[in-house]
Amino acid sequence: MKKTILVTGGAGFIGSHVVRRFVIKHPDYLIVNADKLTYAGNLENLADIEKFPNYIFEKTDIVDKKAVVDLFNKYQFDGVIHLAAESHVDRSIDSPDDFVMTNVVGTVNLLNAALASWNSHFAGKLFYHVSTDEVYGTLGKKGSFTEKTPYDPKSPYSASKASSDHFVRAYFNTYKLPIIISNCSNNYGPNQFPEKLIPLMINNIKNNKPLPVYGKGENIRDWLYVEDHAAAIDLIYHKGGIGETYNIGGNNEWKNIDLVRLLCRIMDRKLGRKEGSSEKLITFVKDRPGHDFRYSIDSSKLRNELGWQPSVSFEEGLEKTVDWYLENTRWLENVVSGEYEKYYEKMYLKRG
Ligand code: NAD
Ligand code: DAU
């Protein structure tokens, strides 16, 4: 094998697409997927590649310092693509502690292990940290986040991600650890846990359950198909500049209420329901506390310097996503049970 790469959080939504892409596109790399398998981690996401000779799964909690050091000693990684995180804003509002532990302490454990393992021999090594546009805070009606926008995180989730970004940059500045950070906008696509807007709405429409839209549904998000994010990570990993930051985004802003209505129309068509019937399920609920109004990503650095562009239109991506959730009923039923069921009741009974 030419390189051994650690992917953290590879059993999650974005991580599973990154792992699949690297395993298939780079057969000369050994991809080690380290994941704690929290409620959001699901090995079913990788069933199609789990037997590939260049793929290994290691159940690991990145908060466990010794486990992280042991992993580096075992594999002598050339690179790290770090995605493991607690990722849901509403959960971070309900209980921030896990976000501090995994997103901040877990990231520092990985940085320390990489630093010790590479022992100043940095040629060919890379620590790639996958982050979010939420570190920049919130926008009004105009403007977009660039790589130079000052950090201004507003939720416990984004504060923990901002903190991890700062640690990653500090290790570059202080110890010359070779790092790259990318900050991406909202992803959607197959394998996303149905606590996030798009899969939650698809699942509720399917089951004729209320569609909980926070506040007036005026908030705006910039949506990117998950495989385009994985492709950007692949490109940046191989062609990005050490110490650089790249914003990734779809240039595809939608008001939440417009997006939910669009999903209702697509689902009515796919399920053979009368046009307009799913829209009746829309229910405006209490707003998310401190709800960021708008995200918009300026990804011109990535487009101009590395030649990246999204390949999947929103129309095509939503069709694929809806089809995937309608076809993968077993996946959906398995994850929408147990712990998630309790979480859903708790969050939405509170919002009323
Ligand atoms: P996800 O919640 O679907 O998956 C997270 C994965 O991390 C899960 O497999 C989980 O088991 C694992 N994990 C959690 N805690 C762990 C721990 N202590 N040790 C090891 N593994 C642990 O998240 P996602 O949406 O796929 O996001 C992946 C990364 O991308 C995160 O860092 C997130 O901040 C970032 N990001 C997400 C989006 C988005 O729209 N989803 C956008 C930009 C950036
Ligand atoms: O911008 C990138 C971020 O996008 C990632 O870093 C996060 O990990 C990811 O979860 C996502 O954060 P958001 O908070 O934007 O995503 P979420 O799907 O939770 O919500 C999208 C929008 O929809 C947001 O304005 C809140 C709203 N919403 C969400 C849910 C779950 C609703 O109106 N109703 C809902 O039930």
PDB file of C-alpha atoms and ligand atoms in Angstrom, residues 8-15 34-42 60-63 82-88 102 130-133 157 161 183-188 191-193 195-196 229, ligand 1:
ATOM      1  CA  THR A   8     -12.336   9.316  11.733  1.00  0.00           C
ATOM      2  CA  GLY A   9     -16.144   9.221  11.852  1.00  0.00           C
ATOM      3  CA  GLY A  10     -16.242   7.117   8.692  1.00  0.00           C
ATOM      4  CA  ALA A  11     -19.438   5.324   9.721  1.00  0.00           C
ATOM      5  CA  GLY A  12     -21.386   8.584   9.818  1.00  0.00           C
ATOM      6  CA  PHE A  13     -23.135  10.442   7.038  1.00  0.00           C
ATOM      7  CA  ILE A  14     -20.330  12.348   5.267  1.00  0.00           C
ATOM      8  CA  GLY A  15     -17.596  10.036   6.546  1.00  0.00           C
ATOM      9  CA  ALA A  34     -12.023   4.748  13.266  1.00  0.00           C
ATOM     10  CA  ASP A  35     -15.472   5.376  14.663  1.00  0.00           C
ATOM     11  CA  LYS A  36     -17.076   5.092  18.092  1.00  0.00           C
ATOM     12  CA  LEU A  37     -20.428   4.131  16.515  1.00  0.00           C
ATOM     13  CA  THR A  38     -22.584   6.594  18.401  1.00  0.00           C
ATOM     14  CA  TYR A  39     -26.270   6.817  17.470  1.00  0.00           C
ATOM     15  CA  ALA A  40     -25.080   8.545  14.236  1.00  0.00           C
ATOM     16  CA  GLY A  41     -22.539   5.909  13.232  1.00  0.00           C
ATOM     17  CA  ASN A  42     -23.820   2.966  11.244  1.00  0.00           C
ATOM     18  CA  THR A  60     -12.444   3.752  18.558  1.00  0.00           C
ATOM     19  CA  ASP A  61     -13.533   6.611  20.785  1.00  0.00           C
ATOM     20  CA  ILE A  62     -11.317   9.597  19.932  1.00  0.00           C
ATOM     21  CA  VAL A  63     -11.859  10.955  23.441  1.00  0.00           C
ATOM     22  CA  HIS A  82     -10.850  13.912  10.640  1.00  0.00           C
ATOM     23  CA  LEU A  83     -14.640  13.904  10.458  1.00  0.00           C
ATOM     24  CA  ALA A  84     -15.672  12.329  13.783  1.00  0.00           C
ATOM     25  CA  ALA A  85     -17.850  14.758  15.661  1.00  0.00           C
ATOM     26  CA  GLU A  86     -21.094  15.333  17.429  1.00  0.00           C
ATOM     27  CA  SER A  87     -22.820  17.138  14.574  1.00  0.00           C
ATOM     28  CA  HIS A  88     -26.401  18.093  15.422  1.00  0.00           C
ATOM     29  CA  THR A 102     -15.587  14.711  21.090  1.00  0.00           C
ATOM     30  CA  VAL A 130     -13.233  18.662   8.198  1.00  0.00           C
ATOM     31  CA  SER A 131     -15.175  21.602   9.569  1.00  0.00           C
ATOM     32  CA  THR A 132     -18.307  23.629   9.039  1.00  0.00           C
ATOM     33  CA  ASP A 133     -19.403  27.051   7.793  1.00  0.00           C
ATOM     34  CA  TYR A 157     -21.969  22.882  18.298  1.00  0.00           C
ATOM     35  CA  LYS A 161     -16.083  23.155  15.945  1.00  0.00           C
ATOM     36  CA  ASN A 183     -15.406  24.544   6.048  1.00  0.00           C
ATOM     37  CA  CYS A 184     -18.482  23.265   4.259  1.00  0.00           C
ATOM     38  CA  SER A 185     -22.118  24.299   4.069  1.00  0.00           C
ATOM     39  CA  ASN A 186     -25.150  22.027   4.684  1.00  0.00           C
ATOM     40  CA  ASN A 187     -24.852  18.575   3.135  1.00  0.00           C
ATOM     41  CA  TYR A 188     -27.720  16.329   2.070  1.00  0.00           C
ATOM     42  CA  ASN A 191     -27.183   7.921   4.838  1.00  0.00           C
ATOM     43  CA  GLN A 192     -27.952  11.182   6.655  1.00  0.00           C
ATOM     44  CA  PHE A 193     -29.459  10.539  10.070  1.00  0.00           C
ATOM     45  CA  GLU A 195     -32.739  14.198  12.778  1.00  0.00           C
ATOM     46  CA  LYS A 196     -31.454  16.662  10.125  1.00  0.00           C
ATOM     47  CA  HIS A 229     -18.348  17.334  -0.571  1.00  0.00           C
TER      48      HIS A 229
HETATM   49  P1  NAD B   1     -22.601  12.422  11.650  1.00  0.00           P
HETATM   50  O1  NAD B   1     -23.162  12.828  12.961  1.00  0.00           O
HETATM   51  O2  NAD B   1     -23.486  11.804  10.638  1.00  0.00           O
HETATM   52  O3  NAD B   1     -21.393  11.392  11.879  1.00  0.00           O
HETATM   53  C1  NAD B   1     -20.438  11.585  12.885  1.00  0.00           C
HETATM   54  C2  NAD B   1     -19.662  10.279  13.039  1.00  0.00           C
HETATM   55  O4  NAD B   1     -18.679  10.478  14.071  1.00  0.00           O
HETATM   56  C3  NAD B   1     -20.531   9.088  13.475  1.00  0.00           C
HETATM   57  O5  NAD B   1     -20.200   7.944  12.724  1.00  0.00           O
HETATM   58  C4  NAD B   1     -20.168   8.885  14.939  1.00  0.00           C
HETATM   59  O6  NAD B   1     -20.287   7.553  15.373  1.00  0.00           O
HETATM   60  C5  NAD B   1     -18.717   9.365  14.968  1.00  0.00           C
HETATM   61  N1  NAD B   1     -18.301   9.807  16.292  1.00  0.00           N
HETATM   62  C6  NAD B   1     -18.958  10.653  17.124  1.00  0.00           C
HETATM   63  N2  NAD B   1     -18.280  10.787  18.284  1.00  0.00           N
HETATM   64  C7  NAD B   1     -17.162  10.020  18.167  1.00  0.00           C
HETATM   65  C8  NAD B   1     -16.058   9.760  19.016  1.00  0.00           C
HETATM   66  N3  NAD B   1     -15.988  10.284  20.248  1.00  0.00           N
HETATM   67  N4  NAD B   1     -15.068   8.946  18.574  1.00  0.00           N
HETATM   68  C9  NAD B   1     -15.131   8.395  17.331  1.00  0.00           C
HETATM   69  N5  NAD B   1     -16.174   8.589  16.496  1.00  0.00           N
HETATM   70  C10 NAD B   1     -17.166   9.400  16.907  1.00  0.00           C
HETATM   71  O7  NAD B   1     -21.887  13.725  11.103  1.00  0.00           O
HETATM   72  P2  NAD B   1     -21.739  14.256   9.604  1.00  0.00           P
HETATM   73  O8  NAD B   1     -22.907  15.074   9.270  1.00  0.00           O
HETATM   74  O9  NAD B   1     -21.338  13.145   8.747  1.00  0.00           O
HETATM   75  O10 NAD B   1     -20.502  15.257   9.801  1.00  0.00           O
HETATM   76  C11 NAD B   1     -19.163  14.777   9.689  1.00  0.00           C
HETATM   77  C12 NAD B   1     -18.213  15.943   9.891  1.00  0.00           C
HETATM   78  O11 NAD B   1     -18.469  16.943   8.908  1.00  0.00           O
HETATM   79  C13 NAD B   1     -18.353  16.635  11.242  1.00  0.00           C
HETATM   80  O12 NAD B   1     -17.087  16.985  11.688  1.00  0.00           O
HETATM   81  C14 NAD B   1     -19.193  17.866  10.935  1.00  0.00           C
HETATM   82  O13 NAD B   1     -18.902  18.896  11.842  1.00  0.00           O
HETATM   83  C15 NAD B   1     -18.731  18.192   9.538  1.00  0.00           C
HETATM   84  N6  NAD B   1     -19.702  18.899   8.685  1.00  0.00           N
HETATM   85  C16 NAD B   1     -20.986  18.413   8.534  1.00  0.00           C
HETATM   86  C17 NAD B   1     -21.866  19.066   7.665  1.00  0.00           C
HETATM   87  C18 NAD B   1     -23.268  18.568   7.432  1.00  0.00           C
HETATM   88  O14 NAD B   1     -24.050  19.237   6.771  1.00  0.00           O
HETATM   89  N7  NAD B   1     -23.646  17.397   7.927  1.00  0.00           N
HETATM   90  C19 NAD B   1     -21.445  20.206   6.970  1.00  0.00           C
HETATM   91  C20 NAD B   1     -20.122  20.674   7.174  1.00  0.00           C
HETATM   92  C21 NAD B   1     -19.278  19.998   8.018  1.00  0.00           C
END
